[in-house]
C-alpha atoms as an extended CHARMM CRD file, in Angstrom:
* protein
*
        98  EXT
         1         1  MET       CA             -0.2270000000       -0.1040000000        0.1370000000  PROA      1               0.0000000000
         2         2  SER       CA              1.4530000000        3.4320000000       -0.8110000000  PROA      2               0.0000000000
         3         3  LEU       CA              1.0190000000        6.3020000000        1.1840000000  PROA      3               0.0000000000
         4         4  GLU       CA             -1.3420000000        8.0190000000       -1.6390000000  PROA      4               0.0000000000
         5         5  SER       CA             -3.8090000000        4.8660000000       -1.6770000000  PROA      5               0.0000000000
         6         6  ALA       CA             -4.1460000000        4.9450000000        2.0220000000  PROA      6               0.0000000000
         7         7  THR       CA             -4.8490000000        8.5970000000        2.7730000000  PROA      7               0.0000000000
         8         8  GLN       CA             -7.7790000000        7.7290000000        0.2170000000  PROA      8               0.0000000000
         9         9  ALA       CA             -8.8560000000        5.3190000000        1.8740000000  PROA      9               0.0000000000
        10        10  ILE       CA             -9.1220000000        6.7400000000        5.0500000000  PROA      10              0.0000000000
        11        11  ARG       CA            -10.9060000000        9.7390000000        3.0870000000  PROA      11              0.0000000000
        12        12  THR       CA            -13.3070000000        7.7180000000        1.9520000000  PROA      12              0.0000000000
        13        13  LYS       CA            -14.4840000000        5.8610000000        5.5100000000  PROA      13              0.0000000000
        14        14  VAL       CA            -13.6860000000       10.0710000000        7.0430000000  PROA      14              0.0000000000
        15        15  GLY       CA            -16.2690000000       11.3190000000        4.2040000000  PROA      15              0.0000000000
        16        16  ALA       CA            -18.0330000000       14.7500000000        5.0040000000  PROA      16              0.0000000000
        17        17  ASP       CA            -18.3030000000       14.5270000000        9.0760000000  PROA      17              0.0000000000
        18        18  SER       CA            -16.4080000000       11.9700000000       10.9720000000  PROA      18              0.0000000000
        19        19  GLY       CA            -17.8150000000       12.8610000000       13.7520000000  PROA      19              0.0000000000
        20        20  LEU       CA            -14.0620000000       12.9580000000       15.2720000000  PROA      20              0.0000000000
        21        21  ALA       CA            -14.3040000000       16.5970000000       15.7250000000  PROA      21              0.0000000000
        22        22  ALA       CA            -10.5390000000       17.0370000000       16.3750000000  PROA      22              0.0000000000
        23        23  THR       CA             -7.1600000000       16.6260000000       14.3370000000  PROA      23              0.0000000000
        24        24  LEU       CA             -5.6340000000       13.0450000000       13.9950000000  PROA      24              0.0000000000
        25        25  LYS       CA             -2.1080000000       11.9510000000       12.6430000000  PROA      25              0.0000000000
        26        26  PHE       CA             -1.3590000000        8.6660000000       11.5560000000  PROA      26              0.0000000000
        27        27  ASP       CA              2.3030000000        9.0420000000       11.8100000000  PROA      27              0.0000000000
        28        28  MET       CA              4.0750000000        6.1160000000        9.4290000000  PROA      28              0.0000000000
        29        29  GLY       CA              7.6380000000        7.4390000000       10.1440000000  PROA      29              0.0000000000
        30        30  ALA       CA              9.6900000000        7.5320000000        6.4340000000  PROA      30              0.0000000000
        31        31  ASP       CA              6.4350000000        6.0280000000        4.6870000000  PROA      31              0.0000000000
        32        32  GLY       CA              5.1350000000        9.7190000000        5.7910000000  PROA      32              0.0000000000
        33        33  VAL       CA              1.8800000000       10.5780000000        7.7310000000  PROA      33              0.0000000000
        34        34  ILE       CA             -1.6670000000       11.3130000000        7.3160000000  PROA      34              0.0000000000
        35        35  VAL       CA             -3.8660000000       13.9300000000        8.8570000000  PROA      35              0.0000000000
        36        36  ILE       CA             -7.5440000000       13.5880000000        9.5680000000  PROA      36              0.0000000000
        37        37  ASP       CA             -8.9850000000       17.3620000000        9.8740000000  PROA      37              0.0000000000
        38        38  GLY       CA            -12.1340000000       16.7290000000       11.4990000000  PROA      38              0.0000000000
        39        39  LYS       CA            -12.7660000000       20.2080000000       13.2150000000  PROA      39              0.0000000000
        40        40  SER       CA            -13.4430000000       21.3170000000        9.5710000000  PROA      40              0.0000000000
        41        41  THR       CA            -16.7810000000       20.7250000000        8.0620000000  PROA      41              0.0000000000
        42        42  PRO       CA            -16.3170000000       18.7150000000        5.1270000000  PROA      42              0.0000000000
        43        43  ASN       CA            -13.7540000000       16.9460000000        6.6510000000  PROA      43              0.0000000000
        44        44  THR       CA            -10.4820000000       17.0000000000        5.3450000000  PROA      44              0.0000000000
        45        45  VAL       CA             -7.6310000000       14.2800000000        4.8880000000  PROA      45              0.0000000000
        46        46  THR       CA             -4.0160000000       15.6550000000        3.8160000000  PROA      46              0.0000000000
        47        47  ASN       CA             -0.5510000000       14.6980000000        4.0320000000  PROA      47              0.0000000000
        48        48  ASP       CA              0.4020000000       17.8650000000        5.5090000000  PROA      48              0.0000000000
        49        49  ASN       CA              2.6490000000       17.1750000000        8.6690000000  PROA      49              0.0000000000
        50        50  THR       CA              0.8320000000       19.7510000000       11.3600000000  PROA      50              0.0000000000
        51        51  ASP       CA              0.3340000000       19.6080000000       14.6400000000  PROA      51              0.0000000000
        52        52  THR       CA             -2.9880000000       17.5090000000       15.8280000000  PROA      52              0.0000000000
        53        53  ASP       CA             -4.6280000000       16.7860000000       18.9770000000  PROA      53              0.0000000000
        54        54  CYS       CA             -3.7740000000       13.2770000000       18.6570000000  PROA      54              0.0000000000
        55        55  THR       CA             -0.7960000000       10.9640000000       17.2360000000  PROA      55              0.0000000000
        56        56  VAL       CA             -1.3400000000        7.7170000000       16.0860000000  PROA      56              0.0000000000
        57        57  GLY       CA              2.3890000000        6.1960000000       15.4730000000  PROA      57              0.0000000000
        58        58  ILE       CA              1.5350000000        3.3400000000       13.7000000000  PROA      58              0.0000000000
        59        59  THR       CA              3.3340000000        1.0200000000       10.4250000000  PROA      59              0.0000000000
        60        60  MET       CA              2.1870000000        1.3610000000        7.0010000000  PROA      60              0.0000000000
        61        61  ASP       CA              0.9600000000       -2.8980000000        7.0230000000  PROA      61              0.0000000000
        62        62  ASN       CA             -0.3460000000       -2.0340000000       10.5060000000  PROA      62              0.0000000000
        63        63  LEU       CA             -2.3340000000        0.5670000000        8.9530000000  PROA      63              0.0000000000
        64        64  GLN       CA             -3.2170000000       -1.4710000000        6.1930000000  PROA      64              0.0000000000
        65        65  ALA       CA             -4.6480000000       -4.4710000000        8.4310000000  PROA      65              0.0000000000
        66        66  MET       CA             -6.5240000000       -1.5620000000       10.0980000000  PROA      66              0.0000000000
        67        67  LEU       CA             -8.1790000000       -0.3810000000        7.0180000000  PROA      67              0.0000000000
        68        68  ASP       CA             -8.9790000000       -4.1320000000        5.9550000000  PROA      68              0.0000000000
        69        69  GLY       CA            -10.5550000000       -4.5290000000        9.3680000000  PROA      69              0.0000000000
        70        70  ASP       CA             -7.9420000000       -7.3580000000       10.0490000000  PROA      70              0.0000000000
        71        71  LEU       CA             -6.9950000000       -4.8580000000       12.9130000000  PROA      71              0.0000000000
        72        72  ASP       CA             -8.8950000000       -3.3490000000       15.9480000000  PROA      72              0.0000000000
        73        73  PRO       CA             -7.5070000000       -0.0910000000       16.8700000000  PROA      73              0.0000000000
        74        74  ALA       CA             -7.9020000000       -1.0760000000       20.7760000000  PROA      74              0.0000000000
        75        75  THR       CA             -6.4480000000       -4.4740000000       19.8880000000  PROA      75              0.0000000000
        76        76  GLY       CA             -3.3060000000       -2.9860000000       18.3330000000  PROA      76              0.0000000000
        77        77  PHE       CA             -2.7230000000       -0.4570000000       21.5020000000  PROA      77              0.0000000000
        78        78  MET       CA             -2.6950000000       -3.2630000000       23.5610000000  PROA      78              0.0000000000
        79        79  ALA       CA             -0.8860000000       -5.3060000000       21.2080000000  PROA      79              0.0000000000
        80        80  GLY       CA              1.7160000000       -2.1540000000       21.0600000000  PROA      80              0.0000000000
        81        81  LYS       CA              0.9430000000       -1.9880000000       17.2390000000  PROA      81              0.0000000000
        82        82  LEU       CA              0.3570000000        1.5360000000       17.4850000000  PROA      82              0.0000000000
        83        83  LYS       CA              1.6710000000        4.2290000000       19.8890000000  PROA      83              0.0000000000
        84        84  VAL       CA             -0.7670000000        7.1340000000       21.0460000000  PROA      84              0.0000000000
        85        85  SER       CA              0.4500000000       10.5650000000       22.2030000000  PROA      85              0.0000000000
        86        86  GLY       CA             -1.9210000000       13.9360000000       22.6710000000  PROA      86              0.0000000000
        87        87  ASP       CA             -6.0670000000       13.3010000000       23.4490000000  PROA      87              0.0000000000
        88        88  MET       CA             -6.2630000000        9.9240000000       23.8320000000  PROA      88              0.0000000000
        89        89  SER       CA            -10.4390000000       10.3110000000       23.5550000000  PROA      89              0.0000000000
        90        90  VAL       CA             -9.6490000000       11.3620000000       20.3110000000  PROA      90              0.0000000000
        91        91  ALA       CA             -7.8800000000        7.7890000000       19.4920000000  PROA      91              0.0000000000
        92        92  MET       CA            -10.8460000000        6.5690000000       21.0110000000  PROA      92              0.0000000000
        93        93  ARG       CA            -13.5380000000        8.4070000000       18.6670000000  PROA      93              0.0000000000
        94        94  LEU       CA            -11.2030000000        7.1330000000       16.0160000000  PROA      94              0.0000000000
        95        95  GLN       CA            -12.2220000000        3.5090000000       15.8160000000  PROA      95              0.0000000000
        96        96  ARG       CA            -16.0680000000        4.3230000000       14.8600000000  PROA      96              0.0000000000
        97        97  VAL       CA            -14.5940000000        5.9720000000       11.9430000000  PROA      97              0.0000000000
        98        98  ILE       CA            -12.1620000000        3.1500000000       10.5450000000  PROA      98              0.0000000000
């Protein structure tokens, strides 16, 4: 999966109003970032590395598994497959979006 295809997949899942009411960043290190701005309407999804309310550190492979439904966000967090910094409540709301 490329950064572009992952961004598009998240953009499709988020839609016009994700209900996040916050900003969230998937940080995949050298593979890039995906930022969801759930404060704006319609919501936007970009690859601009900006400050967000919550940052999820994840590998591209684990992000793909999460988007495919093979990795539950809460289970991934407990297993150490993703690391959350910032507002944990935003990460919890992510589960219903993804």
